Amino acid sequence: MEKKHHPGGSTCSTRTERKFIERERRSQMKALYSNLNSLLPPQTSREGISSLPDQLEEATNYIKKLQVKLEKMKEKKNTLLGTIHQIPNNRSPQIEIQQMGFTLMVVLITALDSHYFMFIEAIRVLHEEGADVVSASYKVVQHAVFHTMHCQVGEYGNGAAARISERLKKFVNDSTYCPF
């Protein structure tokens, strides 16, 4: 292939190469922007946002919100872990209940040697109150056991959730150490 020289010392093949490289770069950047936009949740990623700077700003805002949420969750975890030191000494269980719509998240913290009894009784109370236990898990940390139960309270909403919460708190506060 014969190269034609242009003023300034450039050649046609060099110009064509640069165009090809630039086209590839733009194509790759477009794919990366699209990939980034696809990672955003639907409520954040709006179709009306068409400019790349707007998409980048949305992604940046979403990441910042996730960072704040992560920090709050770390603080909550540290708060819960801070209660562990109280459990082996006085052996009193603790409970935290959060309601999100028709869902309850129950966190029961017990001493290691009484966790089975407390867990079974908490499940029994939930079933008696008509809650459907969707999942239950536990984690042992030092001398304490963290039980997490996710429940559906059905159509009754706040009334059932309040009643369940009251019963579980009464059960935990009234219970005494009872190992098997």
Tab-separated table of C-alpha atoms in Angstrom:
chain	number	residue	atom	x	y	z
A	1	MET	CA	0.000	0.000	0.000
A	2	GLU	CA	1.435	3.285	-1.018
A	3	LYS	CA	1.351	6.011	1.589
A	4	LYS	CA	0.400	9.503	0.584
A	5	HIS	CA	2.147	12.238	2.453
A	6	HIS	CA	0.199	15.219	3.724
A	7	PRO	CA	1.470	18.536	5.040
A	8	GLY	CA	2.887	18.179	8.521
A	9	GLY	CA	4.357	14.748	7.842
A	10	SER	CA	1.245	12.619	8.545
A	11	THR	CA	0.131	9.807	6.311
A	12	CYS	CA	-3.310	8.517	5.314
A	13	SER	CA	-2.721	5.193	7.046
A	14	THR	CA	-1.772	6.969	10.288
A	15	ARG	CA	-4.906	9.108	10.100
A	16	THR	CA	-7.050	6.041	9.410
A	17	GLU	CA	-5.397	4.249	12.319
A	18	ARG	CA	-6.129	7.140	14.658
A	19	LYS	CA	-9.760	7.259	13.526
A	20	PHE	CA	-10.074	3.526	14.135
A	21	ILE	CA	-8.452	3.776	17.584
A	22	GLU	CA	-10.681	6.717	18.534
A	23	ARG	CA	-13.812	4.908	17.293
A	24	GLU	CA	-12.853	1.855	19.360
A	25	ARG	CA	-12.210	4.039	22.434
A	26	ARG	CA	-15.617	5.726	22.091
A	27	SER	CA	-17.313	2.369	21.595
A	28	GLN	CA	-15.610	0.958	24.690
A	29	MET	CA	-16.516	4.037	26.771
A	30	LYS	CA	-20.150	3.792	25.615
A	31	ALA	CA	-20.233	0.128	26.679
A	32	LEU	CA	-18.725	1.001	30.076
A	33	TYR	CA	-21.254	3.817	30.640
A	34	SER	CA	-24.069	1.460	29.683
A	35	ASN	CA	-22.738	-1.191	32.053
A	36	LEU	CA	-22.483	1.341	34.896
A	37	ASN	CA	-26.028	2.569	34.240
A	38	SER	CA	-27.347	-1.008	34.233
A	39	LEU	CA	-25.954	-1.541	37.746
A	40	LEU	CA	-28.093	1.239	39.202
A	41	PRO	CA	-31.480	0.285	40.664
A	42	PRO	CA	-34.514	1.104	38.497
A	43	GLN	CA	-35.692	4.005	40.671
A	44	THR	CA	-32.241	5.624	40.428
A	45	SER	CA	-31.527	4.822	36.784
A	46	ARG	CA	-34.067	6.921	34.923
A	47	GLU	CA	-34.544	6.607	31.194
A	48	GLY	CA	-35.016	10.377	30.950
A	49	ILE	CA	-31.377	10.870	31.864
A	50	SER	CA	-29.648	10.649	28.533
A	51	SER	CA	-26.467	12.641	28.842
A	52	LEU	CA	-23.396	10.851	30.088
A	53	PRO	CA	-22.569	13.499	32.704
A	54	ASP	CA	-26.087	13.057	34.157
A	55	GLN	CA	-25.654	9.268	34.229
A	56	LEU	CA	-22.291	9.637	35.971
A	57	GLU	CA	-23.782	12.032	38.512
A	58	GLU	CA	-26.616	9.565	39.258
A	59	ALA	CA	-24.099	6.740	39.703
A	60	THR	CA	-21.943	8.897	41.979
A	61	ASN	CA	-24.937	9.870	44.124
A	62	TYR	CA	-26.049	6.237	44.378
A	63	ILE	CA	-22.567	5.093	45.441
A	64	LYS	CA	-22.429	7.846	48.084
A	65	LYS	CA	-25.814	6.722	49.450
A	66	LEU	CA	-24.544	3.138	49.608
A	67	GLN	CA	-21.449	4.290	51.500
A	68	VAL	CA	-23.599	6.124	54.074
A	69	LYS	CA	-25.857	3.068	54.423
A	70	LEU	CA	-22.817	0.816	54.881
A	71	GLU	CA	-21.437	3.066	57.629
A	72	LYS	CA	-24.797	3.029	59.447
A	73	MET	CA	-24.910	-0.770	59.218
A	74	LYS	CA	-21.347	-1.013	60.583
A	75	GLU	CA	-22.328	1.226	63.508
A	76	LYS	CA	-25.379	-0.928	64.206
A	77	LYS	CA	-23.258	-4.085	64.055
A	78	ASN	CA	-20.752	-2.587	66.498
A	79	THR	CA	-23.596	-1.586	68.809
A	80	LEU	CA	-24.967	-5.131	68.748
A	81	LEU	CA	-21.518	-6.606	69.253
A	82	GLY	CA	-21.040	-4.244	72.193
A	83	THR	CA	-23.946	-5.946	73.962
A	84	ILE	CA	-22.128	-9.274	73.882
A	85	HIS	CA	-20.019	-8.360	76.875
A	86	GLN	CA	-23.158	-7.986	78.993
A	87	ILE	CA	-24.617	-11.392	78.162
A	88	PRO	CA	-22.111	-13.790	79.799
A	89	ASN	CA	-22.211	-11.814	83.066
A	90	ASN	CA	-25.940	-11.448	83.615
A	91	ARG	CA	-27.146	-14.028	81.073
A	92	SER	CA	-30.165	-11.893	80.195
A	93	PRO	CA	-31.291	-12.248	76.590
A	94	GLN	CA	-31.969	-9.207	74.454
A	95	ILE	CA	-34.312	-8.707	71.522
A	96	GLU	CA	-34.656	-6.134	68.767
A	97	ILE	CA	-37.645	-6.083	66.420
A	98	GLN	CA	-37.903	-4.027	63.243
A	99	GLN	CA	-41.010	-3.746	61.107
A	100	MET	CA	-40.819	-3.067	57.373
A	101	GLY	CA	-44.331	-3.149	55.935
A	102	PHE	CA	-45.702	-6.642	56.501
A	103	THR	CA	-42.246	-7.993	57.333
A	104	LEU	CA	-40.674	-8.308	60.769
A	105	MET	CA	-36.995	-8.801	61.427
A	106	VAL	CA	-36.384	-10.210	64.884
A	107	VAL	CA	-32.851	-10.272	66.316
A	108	LEU	CA	-32.562	-12.312	69.503
A	109	ILE	CA	-29.254	-12.232	71.395
A	110	THR	CA	-28.782	-14.980	73.955
A	111	ALA	CA	-26.082	-16.613	76.003
A	112	LEU	CA	-24.467	-19.570	74.294
A	113	ASP	CA	-25.777	-22.123	76.781
A	114	SER	CA	-29.433	-21.052	76.538
A	115	HIS	CA	-29.797	-20.149	72.876
A	116	TYR	CA	-31.671	-23.275	71.754
A	117	PHE	CA	-34.455	-22.870	74.320
A	118	MET	CA	-34.850	-19.138	73.611
A	119	PHE	CA	-34.875	-19.642	69.835
A	120	ILE	CA	-37.533	-22.392	69.967
A	121	GLU	CA	-39.725	-20.310	72.268
A	122	ALA	CA	-39.409	-17.230	70.027
A	123	ILE	CA	-40.419	-19.330	66.995
A	124	ARG	CA	-43.362	-20.744	68.981
A	125	VAL	CA	-44.570	-17.213	69.861
A	126	LEU	CA	-44.270	-16.117	66.222
A	127	HIS	CA	-46.303	-19.112	65.022
A	128	GLU	CA	-48.948	-18.656	67.720
A	129	GLU	CA	-49.401	-15.059	66.576
A	130	GLY	CA	-49.841	-16.149	62.949
A	131	ALA	CA	-46.503	-14.920	61.611
A	132	ASP	CA	-44.911	-16.936	58.822
A	133	VAL	CA	-41.211	-17.420	59.507
A	134	VAL	CA	-39.568	-16.978	56.109
A	135	SER	CA	-35.985	-17.501	57.249
A	136	ALA	CA	-34.038	-17.967	60.446
A	137	SER	CA	-30.311	-17.998	61.017
A	138	TYR	CA	-27.828	-17.623	63.828
A	139	LYS	CA	-24.238	-16.628	64.381
A	140	VAL	CA	-22.097	-17.385	67.413
A	141	VAL	CA	-19.819	-14.523	68.458
A	142	GLN	CA	-17.701	-15.055	71.573
A	143	HIS	CA	-20.162	-16.272	74.260
A	144	ALA	CA	-23.331	-14.990	72.594
A	145	VAL	CA	-25.636	-16.219	69.872
A	146	PHE	CA	-27.316	-13.808	67.455
A	147	HIS	CA	-30.542	-15.290	66.051
A	148	THR	CA	-32.112	-13.463	63.105
A	149	MET	CA	-35.661	-14.324	62.050
A	150	HIS	CA	-37.489	-12.805	59.093
A	151	CYS	CA	-41.285	-13.107	59.266
A	152	GLN	CA	-44.341	-12.126	57.253
A	153	VAL	CA	-47.170	-10.828	59.441
A	154	GLY	CA	-49.835	-10.995	56.773
A	155	GLU	CA	-52.759	-8.710	56.136
A	156	TYR	CA	-53.160	-7.458	59.682
A	157	GLY	CA	-50.210	-5.083	59.404
A	158	ASN	CA	-49.364	-2.874	62.352
A	159	GLY	CA	-51.788	-4.483	64.799
A	160	ALA	CA	-50.273	-7.936	64.431
A	161	ALA	CA	-46.740	-6.588	64.356
A	162	ALA	CA	-47.289	-4.576	67.544
A	163	ARG	CA	-48.892	-7.554	69.291
A	164	ILE	CA	-46.059	-9.896	68.222
A	165	SER	CA	-43.453	-7.361	69.281
A	166	GLU	CA	-45.063	-6.916	72.697
A	167	ARG	CA	-45.319	-10.671	73.267
A	168	LEU	CA	-41.726	-11.354	72.236
A	169	LYS	CA	-40.380	-8.552	74.425
A	170	LYS	CA	-42.449	-9.789	77.377
A	171	PHE	CA	-41.199	-13.338	76.809
A	172	VAL	CA	-37.555	-12.214	76.667
A	173	ASN	CA	-37.849	-9.879	79.665
A	174	ASP	CA	-39.702	-12.455	81.798
A	175	SER	CA	-37.528	-15.431	80.855
A	176	THR	CA	-34.939	-16.747	83.209
A	177	TYR	CA	-31.864	-18.691	82.372
A	178	CYS	CA	-32.979	-22.206	81.441
A	179	PRO	CA	-30.315	-24.441	79.880
A	180	PHE	CA	-31.100	-27.965	78.743
